[in-house]
Coordinates of C-alpha atoms in Angstrom, one line a residue:
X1 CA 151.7 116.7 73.0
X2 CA 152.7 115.1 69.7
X3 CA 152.4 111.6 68.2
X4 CA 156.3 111.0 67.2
X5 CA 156.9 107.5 65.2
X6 CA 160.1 106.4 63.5
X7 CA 159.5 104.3 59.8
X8 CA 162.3 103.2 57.4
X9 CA 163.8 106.2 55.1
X10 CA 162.5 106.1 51.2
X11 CA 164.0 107.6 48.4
X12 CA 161.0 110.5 48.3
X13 CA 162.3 111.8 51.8
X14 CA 165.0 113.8 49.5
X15 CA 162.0 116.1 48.3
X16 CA 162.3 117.3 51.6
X17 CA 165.8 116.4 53.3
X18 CA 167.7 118.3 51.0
X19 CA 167.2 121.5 51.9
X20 CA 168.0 120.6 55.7
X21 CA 171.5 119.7 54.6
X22 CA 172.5 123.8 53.1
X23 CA 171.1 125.0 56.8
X24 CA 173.9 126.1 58.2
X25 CA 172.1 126.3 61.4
X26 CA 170.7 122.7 61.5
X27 CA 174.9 121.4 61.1
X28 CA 175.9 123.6 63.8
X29 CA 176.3 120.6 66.4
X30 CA 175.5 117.9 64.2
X31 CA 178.2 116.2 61.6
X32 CA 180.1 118.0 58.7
X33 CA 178.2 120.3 56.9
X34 CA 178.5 119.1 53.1
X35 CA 180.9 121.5 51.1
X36 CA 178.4 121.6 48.2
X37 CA 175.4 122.9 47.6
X38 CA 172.9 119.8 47.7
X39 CA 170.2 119.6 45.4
X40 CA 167.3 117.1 45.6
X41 CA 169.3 115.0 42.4
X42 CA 172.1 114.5 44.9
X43 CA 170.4 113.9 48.0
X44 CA 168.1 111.1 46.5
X45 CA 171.7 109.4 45.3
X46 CA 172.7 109.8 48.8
X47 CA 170.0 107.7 50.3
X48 CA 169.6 105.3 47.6
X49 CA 173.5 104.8 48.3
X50 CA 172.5 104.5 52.1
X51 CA 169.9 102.4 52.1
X52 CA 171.7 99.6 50.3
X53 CA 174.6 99.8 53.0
X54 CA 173.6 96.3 55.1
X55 CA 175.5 97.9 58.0
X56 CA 173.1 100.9 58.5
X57 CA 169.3 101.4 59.4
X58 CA 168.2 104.1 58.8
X59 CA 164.8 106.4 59.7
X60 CA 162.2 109.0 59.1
X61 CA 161.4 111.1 62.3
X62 CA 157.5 111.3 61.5
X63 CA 156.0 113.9 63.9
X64 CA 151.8 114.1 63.8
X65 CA 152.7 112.6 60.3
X66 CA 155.1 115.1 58.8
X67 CA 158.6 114.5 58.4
X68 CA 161.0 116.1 60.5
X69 CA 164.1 114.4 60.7
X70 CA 166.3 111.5 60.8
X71 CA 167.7 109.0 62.8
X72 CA 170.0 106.1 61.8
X73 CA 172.3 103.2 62.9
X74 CA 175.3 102.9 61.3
X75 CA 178.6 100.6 61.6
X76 CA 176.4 98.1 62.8
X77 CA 177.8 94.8 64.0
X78 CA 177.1 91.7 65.7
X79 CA 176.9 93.8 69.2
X80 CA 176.8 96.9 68.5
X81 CA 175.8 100.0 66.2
X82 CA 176.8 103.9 65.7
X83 CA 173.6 106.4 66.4
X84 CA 172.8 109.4 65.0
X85 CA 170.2 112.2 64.7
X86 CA 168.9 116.0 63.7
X87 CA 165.7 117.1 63.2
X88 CA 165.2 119.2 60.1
X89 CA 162.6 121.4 60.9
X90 CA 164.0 123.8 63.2
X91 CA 160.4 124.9 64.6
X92 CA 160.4 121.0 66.5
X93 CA 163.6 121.6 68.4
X94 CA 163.8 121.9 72.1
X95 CA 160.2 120.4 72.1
X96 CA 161.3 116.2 73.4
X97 CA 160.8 115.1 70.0
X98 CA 164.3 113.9 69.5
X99 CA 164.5 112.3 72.9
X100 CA 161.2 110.0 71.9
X101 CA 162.5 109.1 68.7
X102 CA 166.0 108.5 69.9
X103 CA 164.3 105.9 72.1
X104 CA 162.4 104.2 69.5
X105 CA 165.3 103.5 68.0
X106 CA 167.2 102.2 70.7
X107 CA 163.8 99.4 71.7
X108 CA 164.4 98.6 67.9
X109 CA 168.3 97.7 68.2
X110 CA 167.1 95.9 71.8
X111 CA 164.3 94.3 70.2
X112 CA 164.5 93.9 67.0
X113 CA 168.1 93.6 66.1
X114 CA 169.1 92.4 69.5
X115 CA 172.0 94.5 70.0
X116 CA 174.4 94.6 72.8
X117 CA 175.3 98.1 72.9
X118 CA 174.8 101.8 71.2
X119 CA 177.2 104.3 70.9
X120 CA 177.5 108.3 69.6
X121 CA 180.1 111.6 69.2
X122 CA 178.2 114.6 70.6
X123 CA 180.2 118.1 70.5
X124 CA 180.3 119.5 74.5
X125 CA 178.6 122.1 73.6
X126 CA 175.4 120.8 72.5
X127 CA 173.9 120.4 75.8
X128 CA 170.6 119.9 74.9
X129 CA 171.5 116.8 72.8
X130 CA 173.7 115.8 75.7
X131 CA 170.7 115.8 78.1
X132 CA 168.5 113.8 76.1
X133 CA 170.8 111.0 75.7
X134 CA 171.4 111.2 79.0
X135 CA 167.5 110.7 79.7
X136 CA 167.6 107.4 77.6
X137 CA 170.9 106.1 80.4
X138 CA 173.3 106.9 77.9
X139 CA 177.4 107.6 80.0
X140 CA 179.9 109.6 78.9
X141 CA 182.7 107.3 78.0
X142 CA 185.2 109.1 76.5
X143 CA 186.2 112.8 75.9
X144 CA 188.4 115.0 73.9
X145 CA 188.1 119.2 73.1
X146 CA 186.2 118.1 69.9
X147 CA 183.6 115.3 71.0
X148 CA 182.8 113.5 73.6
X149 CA 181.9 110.0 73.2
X150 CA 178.9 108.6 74.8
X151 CA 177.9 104.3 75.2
X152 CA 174.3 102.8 76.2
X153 CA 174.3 98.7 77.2
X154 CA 170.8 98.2 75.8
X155 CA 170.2 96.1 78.6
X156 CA 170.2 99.6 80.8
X157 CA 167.8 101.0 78.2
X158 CA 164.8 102.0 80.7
X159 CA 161.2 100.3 80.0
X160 CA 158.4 102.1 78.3
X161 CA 156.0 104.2 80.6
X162 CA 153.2 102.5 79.6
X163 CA 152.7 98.9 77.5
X164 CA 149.7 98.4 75.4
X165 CA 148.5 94.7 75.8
X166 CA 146.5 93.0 72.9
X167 CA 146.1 89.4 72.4
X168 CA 145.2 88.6 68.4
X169 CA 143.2 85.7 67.5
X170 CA 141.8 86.0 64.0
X171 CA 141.2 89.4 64.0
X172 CA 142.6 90.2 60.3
X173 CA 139.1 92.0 59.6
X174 CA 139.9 94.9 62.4
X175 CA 143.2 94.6 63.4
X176 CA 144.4 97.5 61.1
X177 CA 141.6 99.5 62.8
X178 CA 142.8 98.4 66.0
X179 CA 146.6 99.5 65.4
X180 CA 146.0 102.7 63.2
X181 CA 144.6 104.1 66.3
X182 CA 147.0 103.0 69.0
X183 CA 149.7 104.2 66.7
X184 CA 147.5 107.8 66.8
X185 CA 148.0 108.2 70.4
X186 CA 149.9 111.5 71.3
X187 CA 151.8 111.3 74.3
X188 CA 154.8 113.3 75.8
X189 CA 156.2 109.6 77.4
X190 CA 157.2 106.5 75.1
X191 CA 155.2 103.2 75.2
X192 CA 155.3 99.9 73.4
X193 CA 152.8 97.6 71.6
X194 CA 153.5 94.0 73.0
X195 CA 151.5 91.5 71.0
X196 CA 150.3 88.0 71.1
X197 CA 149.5 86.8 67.8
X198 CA 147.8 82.8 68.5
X199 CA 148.4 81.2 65.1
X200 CA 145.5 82.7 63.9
X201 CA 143.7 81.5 61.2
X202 CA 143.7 84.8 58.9
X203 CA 146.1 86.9 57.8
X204 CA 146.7 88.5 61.3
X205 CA 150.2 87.9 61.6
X206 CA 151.1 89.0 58.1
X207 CA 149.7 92.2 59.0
X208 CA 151.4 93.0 62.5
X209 CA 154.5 91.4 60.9
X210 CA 154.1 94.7 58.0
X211 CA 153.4 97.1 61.0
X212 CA 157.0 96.2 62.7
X213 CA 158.4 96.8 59.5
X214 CA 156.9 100.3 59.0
X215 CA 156.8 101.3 62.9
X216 CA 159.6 98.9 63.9
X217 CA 160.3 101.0 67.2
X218 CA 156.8 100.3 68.4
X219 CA 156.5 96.7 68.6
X220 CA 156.9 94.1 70.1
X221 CA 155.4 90.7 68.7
X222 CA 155.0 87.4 70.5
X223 CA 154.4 84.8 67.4
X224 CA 153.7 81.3 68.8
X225 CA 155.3 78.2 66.6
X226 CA 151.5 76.9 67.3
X227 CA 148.3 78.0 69.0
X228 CA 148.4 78.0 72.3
X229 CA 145.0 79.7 74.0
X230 CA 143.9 82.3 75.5
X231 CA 145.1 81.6 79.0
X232 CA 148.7 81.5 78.1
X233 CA 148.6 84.0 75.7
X234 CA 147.4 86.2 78.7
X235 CA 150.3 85.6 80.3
X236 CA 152.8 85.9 78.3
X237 CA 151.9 89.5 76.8
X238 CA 151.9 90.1 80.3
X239 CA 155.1 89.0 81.5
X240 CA 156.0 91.2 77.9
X241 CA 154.2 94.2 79.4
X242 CA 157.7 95.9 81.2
X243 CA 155.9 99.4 81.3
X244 CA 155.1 101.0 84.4
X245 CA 151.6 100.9 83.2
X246 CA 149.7 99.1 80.9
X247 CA 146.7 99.7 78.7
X248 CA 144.7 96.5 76.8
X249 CA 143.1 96.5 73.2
X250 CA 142.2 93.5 72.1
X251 CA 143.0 93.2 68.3
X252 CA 139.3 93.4 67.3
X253 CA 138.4 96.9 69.6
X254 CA 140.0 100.3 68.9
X255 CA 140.5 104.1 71.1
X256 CA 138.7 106.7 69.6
X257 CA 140.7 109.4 71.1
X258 CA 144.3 110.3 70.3
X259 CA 144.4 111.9 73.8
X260 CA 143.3 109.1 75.6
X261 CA 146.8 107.1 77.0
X262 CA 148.3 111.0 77.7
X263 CA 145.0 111.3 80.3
X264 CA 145.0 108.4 81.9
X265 CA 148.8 108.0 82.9
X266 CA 149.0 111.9 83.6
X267 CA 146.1 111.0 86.2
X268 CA 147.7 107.9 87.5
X269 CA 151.3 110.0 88.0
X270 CA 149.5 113.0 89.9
X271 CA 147.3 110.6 91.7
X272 CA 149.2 107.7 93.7
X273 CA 146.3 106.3 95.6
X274 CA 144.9 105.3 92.7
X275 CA 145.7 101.8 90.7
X276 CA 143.2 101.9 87.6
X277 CA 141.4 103.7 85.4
X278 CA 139.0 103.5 82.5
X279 CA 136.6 105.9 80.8
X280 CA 132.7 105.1 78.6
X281 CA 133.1 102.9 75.9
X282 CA 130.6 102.6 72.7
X283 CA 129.4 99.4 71.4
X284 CA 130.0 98.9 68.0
X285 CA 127.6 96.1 66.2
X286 CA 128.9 94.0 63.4
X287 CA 127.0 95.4 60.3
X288 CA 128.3 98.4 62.7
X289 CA 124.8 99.8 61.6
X290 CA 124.4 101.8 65.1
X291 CA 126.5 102.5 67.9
X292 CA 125.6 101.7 70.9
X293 CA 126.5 103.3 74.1
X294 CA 127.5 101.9 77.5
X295 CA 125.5 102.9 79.9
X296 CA 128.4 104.7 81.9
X297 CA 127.9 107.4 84.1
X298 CA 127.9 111.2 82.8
X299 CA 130.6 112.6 85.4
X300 CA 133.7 111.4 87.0
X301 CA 133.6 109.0 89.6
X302 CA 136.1 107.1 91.8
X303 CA 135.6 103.4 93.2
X304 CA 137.1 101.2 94.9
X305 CA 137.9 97.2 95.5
X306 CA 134.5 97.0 97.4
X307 CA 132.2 98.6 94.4
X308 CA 133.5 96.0 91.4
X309 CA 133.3 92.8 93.8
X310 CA 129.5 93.9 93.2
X311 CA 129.7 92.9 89.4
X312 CA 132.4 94.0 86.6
X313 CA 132.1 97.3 85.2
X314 CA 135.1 98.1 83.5
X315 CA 134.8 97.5 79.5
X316 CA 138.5 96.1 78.9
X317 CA 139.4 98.4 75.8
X318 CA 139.2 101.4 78.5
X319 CA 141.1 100.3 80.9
X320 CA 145.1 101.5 82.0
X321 CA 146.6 100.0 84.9
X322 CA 149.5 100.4 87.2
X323 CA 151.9 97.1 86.9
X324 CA 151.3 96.3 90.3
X325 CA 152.7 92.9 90.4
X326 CA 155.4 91.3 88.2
X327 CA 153.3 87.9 87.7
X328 CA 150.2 87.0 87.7
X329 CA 148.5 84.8 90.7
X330 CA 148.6 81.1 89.1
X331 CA 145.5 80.7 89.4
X332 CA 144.2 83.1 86.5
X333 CA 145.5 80.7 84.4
X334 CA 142.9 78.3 84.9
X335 CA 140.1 80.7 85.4
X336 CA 138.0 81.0 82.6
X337 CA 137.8 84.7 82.8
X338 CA 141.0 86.9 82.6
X339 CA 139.3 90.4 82.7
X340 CA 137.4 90.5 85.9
X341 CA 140.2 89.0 87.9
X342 CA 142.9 91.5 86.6
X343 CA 140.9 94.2 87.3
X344 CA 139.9 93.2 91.0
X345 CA 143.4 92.5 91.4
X346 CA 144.3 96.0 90.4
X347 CA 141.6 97.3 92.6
X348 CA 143.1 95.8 95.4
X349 CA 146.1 97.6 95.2
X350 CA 144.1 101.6 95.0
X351 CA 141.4 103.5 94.1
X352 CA 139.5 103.5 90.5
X353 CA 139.3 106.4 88.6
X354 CA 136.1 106.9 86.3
X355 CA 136.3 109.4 83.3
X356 CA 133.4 110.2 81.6
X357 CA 134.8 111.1 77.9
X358 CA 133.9 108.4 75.1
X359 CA 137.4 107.0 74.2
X360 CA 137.0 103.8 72.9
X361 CA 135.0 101.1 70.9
X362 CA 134.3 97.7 71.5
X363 CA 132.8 95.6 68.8
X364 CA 129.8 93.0 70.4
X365 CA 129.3 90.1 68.9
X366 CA 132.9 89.8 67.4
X367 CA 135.1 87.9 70.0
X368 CA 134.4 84.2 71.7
X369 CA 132.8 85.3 74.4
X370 CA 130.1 87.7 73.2
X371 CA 129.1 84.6 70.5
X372 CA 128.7 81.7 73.4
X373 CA 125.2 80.9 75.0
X374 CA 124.3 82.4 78.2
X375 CA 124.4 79.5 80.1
X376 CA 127.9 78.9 78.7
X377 CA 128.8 82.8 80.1
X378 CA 127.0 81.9 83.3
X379 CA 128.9 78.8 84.2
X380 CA 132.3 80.4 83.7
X381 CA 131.5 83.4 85.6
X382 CA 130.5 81.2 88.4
X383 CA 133.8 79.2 87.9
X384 CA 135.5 82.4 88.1
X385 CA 133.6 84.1 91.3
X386 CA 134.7 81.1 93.2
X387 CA 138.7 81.6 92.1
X388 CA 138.0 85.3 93.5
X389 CA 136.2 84.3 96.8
X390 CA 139.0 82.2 97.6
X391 CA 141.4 84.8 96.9
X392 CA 139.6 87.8 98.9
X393 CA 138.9 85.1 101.3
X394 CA 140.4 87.9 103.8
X395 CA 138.5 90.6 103.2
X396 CA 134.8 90.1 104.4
X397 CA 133.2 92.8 102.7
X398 CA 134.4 91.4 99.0
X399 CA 133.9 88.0 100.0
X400 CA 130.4 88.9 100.8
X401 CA 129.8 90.8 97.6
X402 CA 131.2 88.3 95.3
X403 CA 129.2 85.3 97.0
X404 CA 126.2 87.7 96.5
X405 CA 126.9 87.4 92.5
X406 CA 127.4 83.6 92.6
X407 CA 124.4 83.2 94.1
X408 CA 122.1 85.5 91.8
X409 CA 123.6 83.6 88.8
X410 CA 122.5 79.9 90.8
X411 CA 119.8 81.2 91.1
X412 CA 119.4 82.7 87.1
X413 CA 120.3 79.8 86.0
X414 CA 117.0 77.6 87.5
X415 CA 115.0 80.1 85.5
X416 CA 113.3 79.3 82.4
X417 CA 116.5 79.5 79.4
X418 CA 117.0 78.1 76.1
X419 CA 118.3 75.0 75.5
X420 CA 117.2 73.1 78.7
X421 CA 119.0 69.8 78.0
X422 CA 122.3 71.6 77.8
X423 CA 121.7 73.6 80.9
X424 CA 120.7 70.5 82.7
X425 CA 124.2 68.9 81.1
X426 CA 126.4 71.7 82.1
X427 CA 124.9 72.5 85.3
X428 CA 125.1 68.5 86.6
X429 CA 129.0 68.6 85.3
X430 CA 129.5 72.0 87.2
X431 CA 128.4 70.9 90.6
X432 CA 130.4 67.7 90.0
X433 CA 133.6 69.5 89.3
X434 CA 132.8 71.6 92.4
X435 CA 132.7 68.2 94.4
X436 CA 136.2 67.5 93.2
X437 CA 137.9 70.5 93.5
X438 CA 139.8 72.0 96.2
X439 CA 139.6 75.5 95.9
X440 CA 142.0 76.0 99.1
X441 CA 144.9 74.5 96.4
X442 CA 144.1 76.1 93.7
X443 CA 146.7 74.5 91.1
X444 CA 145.6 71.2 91.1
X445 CA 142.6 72.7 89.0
X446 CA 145.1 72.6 86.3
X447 CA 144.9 68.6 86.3
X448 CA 141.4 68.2 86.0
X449 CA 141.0 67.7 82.4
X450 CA 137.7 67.0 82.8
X451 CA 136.7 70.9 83.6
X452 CA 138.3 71.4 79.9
X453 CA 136.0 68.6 78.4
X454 CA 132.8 70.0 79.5
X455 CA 133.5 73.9 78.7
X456 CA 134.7 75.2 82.2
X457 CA 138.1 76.5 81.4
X458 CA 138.9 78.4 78.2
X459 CA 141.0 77.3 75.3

């Protein structure tokens, strides 16, 4: 397994580059081998030459951080661009590495440059290269004894394996953390980084803005003209998230394991019957001080749909998913939980999968949530068990389960708590909204502005 990244070609990569172009070997199937001997003096004036060419892009192939290669555009247009690629080091061929990279480039001309089309000359005989394009839906298109000549519409470019979903909100402080890590992940299957930065306050979006530019096959960045909340955030990294699976991070929790998005889809690909999995998380306090950890079981367990409409036990940060629905239900747009929901949906479609290994850390006290009251969190849960009783409303056993919760938080909440005039405030308001609302139409929550007002619904 190896963690492959593309970043922009600098003027120090000749240090190393120049001694790939007097291998005979490496220009065997790739280009004309130069007719002179090339020193690092004349391969830094090649890429300083290069990089001011405003019709070419070109790329460091970074494999577990060492440079191996390059990959380019050239003759770029407004629809369409020239590829090209080798790998230096002779000890990475034959190993995918070329096809991973080949594709991050492509997501970057989709993406990024929003190109209509890729093309490249390939010799016939260089069958391996041939079969890698082909793996990223390239055609033959044209063919002579020399080369043949093959085209990719990007819009045939296949998705990502797996999208990592993170909503940023302010998170400047860890967001580095949060991406540094994500970007560590080694996997033998691309993936994408689909953001929704919320007008934050900080200097969030400078930041992922800089990580596009240094990583720009990785990412894809949803930057709002203003803020627009949580809820629609939600759904638009989702309706982003074109992986067959997809793994959340919010921007203010990070992995912990570089290994960790390699085991969960290789589970979820040998194991059909399953929709979800997720793995023991640590706490992580702000003066980050001590660590505290989850208490998650020691060994690997499976669940099911039943077991979480007990209570949520999945820590978000852990969790990868099958995309087992295009859209999301309307109604998780008005509930003011998004977790919970996702996963039961999720669970509704397969088994859970438990792994015991510690693979990710989530910071408590950082994000909205963690900071509001408890009668605050206890309201909202309650607002949110009753979107999920009405749509399990089939299934007896989940009904049952979830109307169990509702009623042990009723039932919290006329214990002694802080604040007593506010719980008497929000408590009154609750049962009044629950007068007014028809829970077997669940969108006309959406125009009762008065559940915003008092809290119910998240901003």
């Amino acid at each position: 397994m190896y963690n492959v990244l593309i970043r922009p070609l600098v003027k120090e990569d000749a240090l190393t580059s120049y001694q790939w172009r007097n291998d005979s070997e490496i220009w065997k199937f790739t280009g004309s081998r130069p007719n002179i001997t090339v020193t690092q003096e004349v391969e830094s004036e090649w890429i300083e030459k290069v990089l001011k060419d405003d019709s070419s892009k070109r790329f460091a192939i970074l494999c577990d951080g060492e440079y191996i290669g390059n990959v380019q555009l050239t003759n770029i247009n407004n629809d369409s661009a020239e590829f090209h690629i080798f790998i230096g080091k002779k000890e990475f061929w034959g190993k995918g590495i070329s096809q991973l990279a080949t594709y991050q480039i492509l997501y970057y001309a989709k993406e990024v440059l929003k190109l209509s089309e890729v093309y490249l000359f390939v010799r016939p005989e260089n069958i391996a290269a041939i079969k890698s394009y082909q793996n990223n839906n390239f055609t033959i298109t044209e063919q002579d004894h020399e080369h043949l000549k093959m085209s990719l519409s990007l819009s045939d470019l296949p998705n990502t394996t797996l999208s990592v979903f993170i909503m940023v909100y302010n998170h400047a402080e860890y967001l580095k953390e949060c991406i540094d890590n994500i970007l560590n992940q080694k996997t033998d299957f691309n993936y994408d980084i689909v953001v929704g930065e919320d007008c934050s306050k900080d200097n969030s979006r400078e930041i992922l803005l800089d990580y596009q530019k240094l990583y720009p096959g990785k990412f894809k960045l949803l930057l709002y003209p203003h803020n627009m909340g949580a809820v629609h955030n939600q759904k638009e990294i989702y309706k982003n998230c074109l992986g067959k699976y997809i793994a959340i991070c919010e921007g203010d929790d990070y992995w912990t394991n570089p290994l960790k998005l390699q085991k969960q889809v290789s589970f979820l690909e040998q194991n059909p019957e399953y929709s979800l999995s997720f793995h023991k998380i640590q706490g992580i306090s702000l003066d980050e001080t001590e660590p505290l950890i989850f208490n998650n079981p020691n060994e690997e367990r499976d669940y099911s749909l039943e077991d979480l409409s007990k209570g949520n036990f999945i820590h978000t940060p852990s969790v990868v998913f099958r995309k087992n629905i295009q859209e999301l239900p309307q109604w998780i747009n008005y509930s003011p939980i998004g977790d919970y929901p996702l996963h039961m949906i999720n669970a509704s479609f397969g088994l859970i999968k438990y792994f015991p290994e510690l693979m990710a850390a989530y910071r408590v006290g950082s994000g909205i949530w963690s900071t509001k009251s408890k009668v605050y969190q206890m309201v909202n849960v309650m607002f949110c068990l009753r979107f999920l009783i009405e749509h399990f409303k089939q299934n007896q056993q989940v009904c049952t389960n979830l109307k169990k919760q509702y009623d042990e938080y009723y039932t919290a909440l006329s214990k002694p708590i802080e604040d007593r005039e506010k719980l008497s405030l929000q408590i009154k308001d609750y049962h009044y909204i629950e007068k007014i609302i028809d829970f077997n139409n669940l969108l006309k929550i959406a125009k009762l502005k008065i559940a915003k007002k008092i809290g119910c619904l998240k901003k």
